[in-house]
């Protein structure tokens, strides 16, 4: 049996976007029967919400699409650079913060923006919905559904012999 691919989704607080990315990706894996091929987690570049479930607005928006968000917030740490094969960031600030954490460290993780996988929509960042209205949470989920589907397609095609 092959080793699972290990993915970490990262945003600022780990209560809105990265828990949503984790839940959307897990949901798509379940639909394809691929849960055992991946190990999925999320983290924040900040640690203010340590231990908290995803934001209630984000959980409600996800639940309306049949998506469960299982995460408890935690802050990214150096060990994550060694634990995960890929680290997928939500915006430019998250990307810069993870790159800074990784500076000077030899590690095996590929660090990249998740929007790389949602080219049909032509976006560079998943916008932070925390201080906005309900529409922002829906927009995050729309983007993440595209991005996670693109990511999964790519990872599957790479895994094929
Ligand atoms: P997230 O959103 O990075 O998508 O989890 C935020 C959550 C909390 C805060 C900012 C963004 N905050 O300032 O507490």
JSON list of N, CA and C in Angstrom, two decimals, residues 39-102:
[
{"chain": "A", "resi": 39, "resn": "UNK", "atom": "N", "xyz": [-3.73, 12.31, 3.78]},
{"chain": "A", "resi": 39, "resn": "UNK", "atom": "CA", "xyz": [-3.81, 12.77, 5.16]},
{"chain": "A", "resi": 39, "resn": "UNK", "atom": "C", "xyz": [-3.93, 14.29, 5.09]},
{"chain": "A", "resi": 40, "resn": "UNK", "atom": "N", "xyz": [-4.99, 14.83, 5.67]},
{"chain": "A", "resi": 40, "resn": "UNK", "atom": "CA", "xyz": [-5.33, 16.24, 5.46]},
{"chain": "A", "resi": 40, "resn": "UNK", "atom": "C", "xyz": [-5.47, 16.95, 6.80]},
{"chain": "A", "resi": 41, "resn": "UNK", "atom": "N", "xyz": [-4.93, 18.17, 6.88]},
{"chain": "A", "resi": 41, "resn": "UNK", "atom": "CA", "xyz": [-5.03, 18.96, 8.11]},
{"chain": "A", "resi": 41, "resn": "UNK", "atom": "C", "xyz": [-5.05, 20.44, 7.72]},
{"chain": "A", "resi": 42, "resn": "UNK", "atom": "N", "xyz": [-5.27, 21.31, 8.71]},
{"chain": "A", "resi": 42, "resn": "UNK", "atom": "CA", "xyz": [-5.18, 22.75, 8.45]},
{"chain": "A", "resi": 42, "resn": "UNK", "atom": "C", "xyz": [-4.56, 23.44, 9.66]},
{"chain": "A", "resi": 43, "resn": "UNK", "atom": "N", "xyz": [-4.05, 24.64, 9.43]},
{"chain": "A", "resi": 43, "resn": "UNK", "atom": "CA", "xyz": [-3.40, 25.40, 10.49]},
{"chain": "A", "resi": 43, "resn": "UNK", "atom": "C", "xyz": [-3.46, 26.89, 10.13]},
{"chain": "A", "resi": 44, "resn": "UNK", "atom": "N", "xyz": [-3.19, 27.74, 11.15]},
{"chain": "A", "resi": 44, "resn": "UNK", "atom": "CA", "xyz": [-3.15, 29.18, 10.92]},
{"chain": "A", "resi": 44, "resn": "UNK", "atom": "C", "xyz": [-1.73, 29.70, 11.10]},
{"chain": "A", "resi": 45, "resn": "UNK", "atom": "N", "xyz": [-1.43, 30.82, 10.45]},
{"chain": "A", "resi": 45, "resn": "UNK", "atom": "CA", "xyz": [-0.12, 31.43, 10.70]},
{"chain": "A", "resi": 45, "resn": "UNK", "atom": "C", "xyz": [-0.14, 32.14, 12.06]},
{"chain": "A", "resi": 46, "resn": "UNK", "atom": "N", "xyz": [-1.35, 32.49, 12.55]},
{"chain": "A", "resi": 46, "resn": "UNK", "atom": "CA", "xyz": [-1.51, 33.05, 13.89]},
{"chain": "A", "resi": 46, "resn": "UNK", "atom": "C", "xyz": [-2.12, 32.01, 14.82]},
{"chain": "A", "resi": 47, "resn": "UNK", "atom": "N", "xyz": [-1.94, 32.22, 16.13]},
{"chain": "A", "resi": 47, "resn": "UNK", "atom": "CA", "xyz": [-2.41, 31.21, 17.09]},
{"chain": "A", "resi": 47, "resn": "UNK", "atom": "C", "xyz": [-3.52, 31.69, 18.00]},
{"chain": "A", "resi": 48, "resn": "UNK", "atom": "N", "xyz": [-4.19, 32.80, 17.66]},
{"chain": "A", "resi": 48, "resn": "UNK", "atom": "CA", "xyz": [-5.18, 33.41, 18.56]},
{"chain": "A", "resi": 48, "resn": "UNK", "atom": "C", "xyz": [-6.37, 32.51, 18.84]},
{"chain": "A", "resi": 49, "resn": "UNK", "atom": "N", "xyz": [-6.71, 31.64, 17.92]},
{"chain": "A", "resi": 49, "resn": "UNK", "atom": "CA", "xyz": [-7.95, 30.86, 18.05]},
{"chain": "A", "resi": 49, "resn": "UNK", "atom": "C", "xyz": [-7.68, 29.40, 18.41]},
{"chain": "A", "resi": 50, "resn": "UNK", "atom": "N", "xyz": [-6.47, 29.13, 18.87]},
{"chain": "A", "resi": 50, "resn": "UNK", "atom": "CA", "xyz": [-6.03, 27.79, 19.25]},
{"chain": "A", "resi": 50, "resn": "UNK", "atom": "C", "xyz": [-7.16, 26.99, 19.92]},
{"chain": "A", "resi": 51, "resn": "UNK", "atom": "N", "xyz": [-7.44, 25.80, 19.41]},
{"chain": "A", "resi": 51, "resn": "UNK", "atom": "CA", "xyz": [-8.41, 24.90, 20.05]},
{"chain": "A", "resi": 51, "resn": "UNK", "atom": "C", "xyz": [-9.85, 25.13, 19.64]},
{"chain": "A", "resi": 52, "resn": "UNK", "atom": "N", "xyz": [-10.12, 26.24, 18.92]},
{"chain": "A", "resi": 52, "resn": "UNK", "atom": "CA", "xyz": [-11.52, 26.54, 18.57]},
{"chain": "A", "resi": 52, "resn": "UNK", "atom": "C", "xyz": [-11.97, 25.78, 17.32]},
{"chain": "A", "resi": 53, "resn": "UNK", "atom": "N", "xyz": [-13.27, 25.43, 17.27]},
{"chain": "A", "resi": 53, "resn": "UNK", "atom": "CA", "xyz": [-13.81, 24.89, 16.01]},
{"chain": "A", "resi": 53, "resn": "UNK", "atom": "C", "xyz": [-13.86, 26.00, 14.96]},
{"chain": "A", "resi": 54, "resn": "UNK", "atom": "N", "xyz": [-14.14, 25.63, 13.73]},
{"chain": "A", "resi": 54, "resn": "UNK", "atom": "CA", "xyz": [-14.29, 26.63, 12.67]},
{"chain": "A", "resi": 54, "resn": "UNK", "atom": "C", "xyz": [-15.39, 27.63, 13.05]},
{"chain": "A", "resi": 55, "resn": "UNK", "atom": "N", "xyz": [-15.26, 28.85, 12.57]},
{"chain": "A", "resi": 55, "resn": "UNK", "atom": "CA", "xyz": [-16.23, 29.92, 12.77]},
{"chain": "A", "resi": 55, "resn": "UNK", "atom": "C", "xyz": [-17.65, 29.41, 12.44]},
{"chain": "A", "resi": 56, "resn": "UNK", "atom": "N", "xyz": [-18.62, 29.75, 13.30]},
{"chain": "A", "resi": 56, "resn": "UNK", "atom": "CA", "xyz": [-19.98, 29.23, 13.14]},
{"chain": "A", "resi": 56, "resn": "UNK", "atom": "C", "xyz": [-20.57, 29.61, 11.78]},
{"chain": "A", "resi": 57, "resn": "UNK", "atom": "N", "xyz": [-20.22, 30.80, 11.26]},
{"chain": "A", "resi": 57, "resn": "UNK", "atom": "CA", "xyz": [-20.76, 31.22, 9.95]},
{"chain": "A", "resi": 57, "resn": "UNK", "atom": "C", "xyz": [-20.18, 30.33, 8.83]},
{"chain": "A", "resi": 58, "resn": "UNK", "atom": "N", "xyz": [-18.89, 30.00, 8.98]},
{"chain": "A", "resi": 58, "resn": "UNK", "atom": "CA", "xyz": [-18.25, 29.14, 7.97]},
{"chain": "A", "resi": 58, "resn": "UNK", "atom": "C", "xyz": [-18.83, 27.72, 8.05]},
{"chain": "A", "resi": 59, "resn": "UNK", "atom": "N", "xyz": [-19.05, 27.24, 9.28]},
{"chain": "A", "resi": 59, "resn": "UNK", "atom": "CA", "xyz": [-19.61, 25.89, 9.43]},
{"chain": "A", "resi": 59, "resn": "UNK", "atom": "C", "xyz": [-21.03, 25.82, 8.86]},
{"chain": "A", "resi": 60, "resn": "UNK", "atom": "N", "xyz": [-21.80, 26.90, 9.10]},
{"chain": "A", "resi": 60, "resn": "UNK", "atom": "CA", "xyz": [-23.19, 26.91, 8.61]},
{"chain": "A", "resi": 60, "resn": "UNK", "atom": "C", "xyz": [-23.22, 26.92, 7.08]},
{"chain": "A", "resi": 61, "resn": "UNK", "atom": "N", "xyz": [-22.36, 27.75, 6.49]},
{"chain": "A", "resi": 61, "resn": "UNK", "atom": "CA", "xyz": [-22.31, 27.83, 5.02]},
{"chain": "A", "resi": 61, "resn": "UNK", "atom": "C", "xyz": [-21.89, 26.48, 4.43]},
{"chain": "A", "resi": 62, "resn": "UNK", "atom": "N", "xyz": [-20.91, 25.83, 5.06]},
{"chain": "A", "resi": 62, "resn": "UNK", "atom": "CA", "xyz": [-20.45, 24.52, 4.57]},
{"chain": "A", "resi": 62, "resn": "UNK", "atom": "C", "xyz": [-21.56, 23.48, 4.74]},
{"chain": "A", "resi": 63, "resn": "UNK", "atom": "N", "xyz": [-22.23, 23.51, 5.89]},
{"chain": "A", "resi": 63, "resn": "UNK", "atom": "CA", "xyz": [-23.28, 22.52, 6.17]},
{"chain": "A", "resi": 63, "resn": "UNK", "atom": "C", "xyz": [-24.40, 22.61, 5.13]},
{"chain": "A", "resi": 64, "resn": "UNK", "atom": "N", "xyz": [-24.68, 23.82, 4.64]},
{"chain": "A", "resi": 64, "resn": "UNK", "atom": "CA", "xyz": [-25.73, 23.98, 3.61]},
{"chain": "A", "resi": 64, "resn": "UNK", "atom": "C", "xyz": [-25.34, 23.25, 2.33]},
{"chain": "A", "resi": 65, "resn": "UNK", "atom": "N", "xyz": [-24.03, 22.99, 2.16]},
{"chain": "A", "resi": 65, "resn": "UNK", "atom": "CA", "xyz": [-23.58, 22.22, 0.98]},
{"chain": "A", "resi": 65, "resn": "UNK", "atom": "C", "xyz": [-23.28, 20.77, 1.35]},
{"chain": "A", "resi": 66, "resn": "UNK", "atom": "N", "xyz": [-23.66, 20.38, 2.57]},
{"chain": "A", "resi": 66, "resn": "UNK", "atom": "CA", "xyz": [-23.44, 18.99, 3.00]},
{"chain": "A", "resi": 66, "resn": "UNK", "atom": "C", "xyz": [-22.00, 18.71, 3.40]},
{"chain": "A", "resi": 67, "resn": "UNK", "atom": "N", "xyz": [-21.26, 19.77, 3.74]},
{"chain": "A", "resi": 67, "resn": "UNK", "atom": "CA", "xyz": [-19.83, 19.63, 4.04]},
{"chain": "A", "resi": 67, "resn": "UNK", "atom": "C", "xyz": [-19.60, 19.87, 5.53]},
{"chain": "A", "resi": 68, "resn": "UNK", "atom": "N", "xyz": [-18.94, 18.90, 6.17]},
{"chain": "A", "resi": 68, "resn": "UNK", "atom": "CA", "xyz": [-18.61, 18.99, 7.60]},
{"chain": "A", "resi": 68, "resn": "UNK", "atom": "C", "xyz": [-17.19, 19.54, 7.75]},
{"chain": "A", "resi": 69, "resn": "UNK", "atom": "N", "xyz": [-17.01, 20.45, 8.72]},
{"chain": "A", "resi": 69, "resn": "UNK", "atom": "CA", "xyz": [-15.67, 21.00, 8.97]},
{"chain": "A", "resi": 69, "resn": "UNK", "atom": "C", "xyz": [-15.17, 20.48, 10.32]},
{"chain": "A", "resi": 70, "resn": "UNK", "atom": "N", "xyz": [-14.26, 19.52, 10.32]},
{"chain": "A", "resi": 70, "resn": "UNK", "atom": "CA", "xyz": [-13.88, 18.87, 11.58]},
{"chain": "A", "resi": 70, "resn": "UNK", "atom": "C", "xyz": [-12.77, 19.57, 12.37]},
{"chain": "A", "resi": 71, "resn": "UNK", "atom": "N", "xyz": [-12.22, 20.67, 11.87]},
{"chain": "A", "resi": 71, "resn": "UNK", "atom": "CA", "xyz": [-10.96, 21.15, 12.44]},
{"chain": "A", "resi": 71, "resn": "UNK", "atom": "C", "xyz": [-11.11, 21.80, 13.81]},
{"chain": "A", "resi": 72, "resn": "UNK", "atom": "N", "xyz": [-10.01, 21.80, 14.54]},
{"chain": "A", "resi": 72, "resn": "UNK", "atom": "CA", "xyz": [-9.79, 22.61, 15.75]},
{"chain": "A", "resi": 72, "resn": "UNK", "atom": "C", "xyz": [-8.58, 23.46, 15.45]},
{"chain": "A", "resi": 73, "resn": "UNK", "atom": "N", "xyz": [-8.68, 24.76, 15.71]},
{"chain": "A", "resi": 73, "resn": "UNK", "atom": "CA", "xyz": [-7.61, 25.67, 15.27]},
{"chain": "A", "resi": 73, "resn": "UNK", "atom": "C", "xyz": [-6.29, 25.38, 15.96]},
{"chain": "A", "resi": 74, "resn": "UNK", "atom": "N", "xyz": [-5.24, 25.52, 15.19]},
{"chain": "A", "resi": 74, "resn": "UNK", "atom": "CA", "xyz": [-3.88, 25.44, 15.74]},
{"chain": "A", "resi": 74, "resn": "UNK", "atom": "C", "xyz": [-2.97, 26.30, 14.88]},
{"chain": "A", "resi": 75, "resn": "UNK", "atom": "N", "xyz": [-1.83, 26.63, 15.44]},
{"chain": "A", "resi": 75, "resn": "UNK", "atom": "CA", "xyz": [-0.86, 27.45, 14.70]},
{"chain": "A", "resi": 75, "resn": "UNK", "atom": "C", "xyz": [0.13, 26.53, 13.98]},
{"chain": "A", "resi": 76, "resn": "UNK", "atom": "N", "xyz": [0.50, 26.91, 12.77]},
{"chain": "A", "resi": 76, "resn": "UNK", "atom": "CA", "xyz": [1.52, 26.14, 12.04]},
{"chain": "A", "resi": 76, "resn": "UNK", "atom": "C", "xyz": [2.83, 26.18, 12.82]},
{"chain": "A", "resi": 77, "resn": "UNK", "atom": "N", "xyz": [3.58, 25.07, 12.74]},
{"chain": "A", "resi": 77, "resn": "UNK", "atom": "CA", "xyz": [4.88, 25.02, 13.43]},
{"chain": "A", "resi": 77, "resn": "UNK", "atom": "C", "xyz": [5.92, 24.41, 12.49]},
{"chain": "A", "resi": 78, "resn": "UNK", "atom": "N", "xyz": [7.17, 24.55, 12.86]},
{"chain": "A", "resi": 78, "resn": "UNK", "atom": "CA", "xyz": [8.25, 24.11, 11.97]},
{"chain": "A", "resi": 78, "resn": "UNK", "atom": "C", "xyz": [8.10, 22.61, 11.64]},
{"chain": "A", "resi": 79, "resn": "UNK", "atom": "N", "xyz": [7.68, 21.82, 12.62]},
{"chain": "A", "resi": 79, "resn": "UNK", "atom": "CA", "xyz": [7.53, 20.37, 12.38]},
{"chain": "A", "resi": 79, "resn": "UNK", "atom": "C", "xyz": [6.59, 20.10, 11.20]},
{"chain": "A", "resi": 80, "resn": "UNK", "atom": "N", "xyz": [5.64, 21.01, 10.93]},
{"chain": "A", "resi": 80, "resn": "UNK", "atom": "CA", "xyz": [4.72, 20.81, 9.80]},
{"chain": "A", "resi": 80, "resn": "UNK", "atom": "C", "xyz": [5.45, 20.79, 8.46]},
{"chain": "A", "resi": 81, "resn": "UNK", "atom": "N", "xyz": [6.58, 21.48, 8.40]},
{"chain": "A", "resi": 81, "resn": "UNK", "atom": "CA", "xyz": [7.35, 21.51, 7.14]},
{"chain": "A", "resi": 81, "resn": "UNK", "atom": "C", "xyz": [7.93, 20.13, 6.83]},
{"chain": "A", "resi": 82, "resn": "UNK", "atom": "N", "xyz": [8.08, 19.33, 7.86]},
{"chain": "A", "resi": 82, "resn": "UNK", "atom": "CA", "xyz": [8.62, 17.98, 7.70]},
{"chain": "A", "resi": 82, "resn": "UNK", "atom": "C", "xyz": [7.50, 16.94, 7.62]},
{"chain": "A", "resi": 83, "resn": "UNK", "atom": "N", "xyz": [6.36, 17.25, 8.26]},
{"chain": "A", "resi": 83, "resn": "UNK", "atom": "CA", "xyz": [5.24, 16.30, 8.32]},
{"chain": "A", "resi": 83, "resn": "UNK", "atom": "C", "xyz": [4.44, 16.24, 7.01]},
{"chain": "A", "resi": 84, "resn": "UNK", "atom": "N", "xyz": [4.41, 17.37, 6.28]},
{"chain": "A", "resi": 84, "resn": "UNK", "atom": "CA", "xyz": [3.51, 17.46, 5.13]},
{"chain": "A", "resi": 84, "resn": "UNK", "atom": "C", "xyz": [4.27, 17.53, 3.82]},
{"chain": "A", "resi": 85, "resn": "UNK", "atom": "N", "xyz": [3.66, 16.95, 2.77]},
{"chain": "A", "resi": 85, "resn": "UNK", "atom": "CA", "xyz": [4.25, 17.00, 1.43]},
{"chain": "A", "resi": 85, "resn": "UNK", "atom": "C", "xyz": [3.94, 18.33, 0.76]},
{"chain": "A", "resi": 86, "resn": "UNK", "atom": "N", "xyz": [2.74, 18.86, 1.04]},
{"chain": "A", "resi": 86, "resn": "UNK", "atom": "CA", "xyz": [2.34, 20.13, 0.42]},
{"chain": "A", "resi": 86, "resn": "UNK", "atom": "C", "xyz": [1.68, 21.02, 1.45]},
{"chain": "A", "resi": 87, "resn": "UNK", "atom": "N", "xyz": [1.98, 22.30, 1.38]},
{"chain": "A", "resi": 87, "resn": "UNK", "atom": "CA", "xyz": [1.33, 23.30, 2.22]},
{"chain": "A", "resi": 87, "resn": "UNK", "atom": "C", "xyz": [0.67, 24.29, 1.27]},
{"chain": "A", "resi": 88, "resn": "UNK", "atom": "N", "xyz": [-0.65, 24.40, 1.39]},
{"chain": "A", "resi": 88, "resn": "UNK", "atom": "CA", "xyz": [-1.45, 25.19, 0.45]},
{"chain": "A", "resi": 88, "resn": "UNK", "atom": "C", "xyz": [-2.00, 26.41, 1.17]},
{"chain": "A", "resi": 89, "resn": "UNK", "atom": "N", "xyz": [-1.55, 27.59, 0.76]},
{"chain": "A", "resi": 89, "resn": "UNK", "atom": "CA", "xyz": [-1.91, 28.83, 1.45]},
{"chain": "A", "resi": 89, "resn": "UNK", "atom": "C", "xyz": [-3.08, 29.51, 0.73]},
{"chain": "A", "resi": 90, "resn": "UNK", "atom": "N", "xyz": [-3.79, 30.37, 1.51]},
{"chain": "A", "resi": 90, "resn": "UNK", "atom": "CA", "xyz": [-5.00, 31.00, 0.98]},
{"chain": "A", "resi": 90, "resn": "UNK", "atom": "C", "xyz": [-4.75, 32.37, 0.36]},
{"chain": "A", "resi": 91, "resn": "UNK", "atom": "N", "xyz": [-3.78, 33.14, 0.93]},
{"chain": "A", "resi": 91, "resn": "UNK", "atom": "CA", "xyz": [-3.53, 34.47, 0.36]},
{"chain": "A", "resi": 91, "resn": "UNK", "atom": "C", "xyz": [-2.04, 34.80, 0.39]},
{"chain": "A", "resi": 92, "resn": "UNK", "atom": "N", "xyz": [-1.70, 35.97, -0.15]},
{"chain": "A", "resi": 92, "resn": "UNK", "atom": "CA", "xyz": [-0.29, 36.35, -0.27]},
{"chain": "A", "resi": 92, "resn": "UNK", "atom": "C", "xyz": [0.40, 36.46, 1.10]},
{"chain": "A", "resi": 93, "resn": "UNK", "atom": "N", "xyz": [-0.35, 36.96, 2.10]},
{"chain": "A", "resi": 93, "resn": "UNK", "atom": "CA", "xyz": [0.24, 37.09, 3.44]},
{"chain": "A", "resi": 93, "resn": "UNK", "atom": "C", "xyz": [0.55, 35.72, 4.04]},
{"chain": "A", "resi": 94, "resn": "UNK", "atom": "N", "xyz": [-0.37, 34.79, 3.88]},
{"chain": "A", "resi": 94, "resn": "UNK", "atom": "CA", "xyz": [-0.14, 33.43, 4.41]},
{"chain": "A", "resi": 94, "resn": "UNK", "atom": "C", "xyz": [1.08, 32.81, 3.73]},
{"chain": "A", "resi": 95, "resn": "UNK", "atom": "N", "xyz": [1.16, 33.01, 2.40]},
{"chain": "A", "resi": 95, "resn": "UNK", "atom": "CA", "xyz": [2.27, 32.44, 1.64]},
{"chain": "A", "resi": 95, "resn": "UNK", "atom": "C", "xyz": [3.60, 33.01, 2.14]},
{"chain": "A", "resi": 96, "resn": "UNK", "atom": "N", "xyz": [3.63, 34.34, 2.32]},
{"chain": "A", "resi": 96, "resn": "UNK", "atom": "CA", "xyz": [4.87, 34.98, 2.79]},
{"chain": "A", "resi": 96, "resn": "UNK", "atom": "C", "xyz": [5.22, 34.49, 4.20]},
{"chain": "A", "resi": 97, "resn": "UNK", "atom": "N", "xyz": [4.21, 34.32, 5.06]},
{"chain": "A", "resi": 97, "resn": "UNK", "atom": "CA", "xyz": [4.47, 33.90, 6.45]},
{"chain": "A", "resi": 97, "resn": "UNK", "atom": "C", "xyz": [5.02, 32.47, 6.49]},
{"chain": "A", "resi": 98, "resn": "UNK", "atom": "N", "xyz": [4.48, 31.59, 5.66]},
{"chain": "A", "resi": 98, "resn": "UNK", "atom": "CA", "xyz": [4.97, 30.21, 5.66]},
{"chain": "A", "resi": 98, "resn": "UNK", "atom": "C", "xyz": [6.37, 30.15, 5.05]},
{"chain": "A", "resi": 99, "resn": "UNK", "atom": "N", "xyz": [6.58, 30.94, 4.00]},
{"chain": "A", "resi": 99, "resn": "UNK", "atom": "CA", "xyz": [7.92, 30.98, 3.39]},
{"chain": "A", "resi": 99, "resn": "UNK", "atom": "C", "xyz": [8.94, 31.50, 4.40]},
{"chain": "A", "resi": 100, "resn": "UNK", "atom": "N", "xyz": [8.53, 32.47, 5.20]},
{"chain": "A", "resi": 100, "resn": "UNK", "atom": "CA", "xyz": [9.42, 33.02, 6.22]},
{"chain": "A", "resi": 100, "resn": "UNK", "atom": "C", "xyz": [9.72, 31.96, 7.29]},
{"chain": "A", "resi": 101, "resn": "UNK", "atom": "N", "xyz": [8.70, 31.22, 7.71]},
{"chain": "A", "resi": 101, "resn": "UNK", "atom": "CA", "xyz": [8.90, 30.14, 8.69]},
{"chain": "A", "resi": 101, "resn": "UNK", "atom": "C", "xyz": [9.90, 29.12, 8.16]},
{"chain": "A", "resi": 102, "resn": "UNK", "atom": "N", "xyz": [9.84, 28.90, 6.85]},
{"chain": "A", "resi": 102, "resn": "UNK", "atom": "CA", "xyz": [10.65, 27.84, 6.23]},
{"chain": "A", "resi": 102, "resn": "UNK", "atom": "C", "xyz": [12.06, 28.31, 5.86]}
]
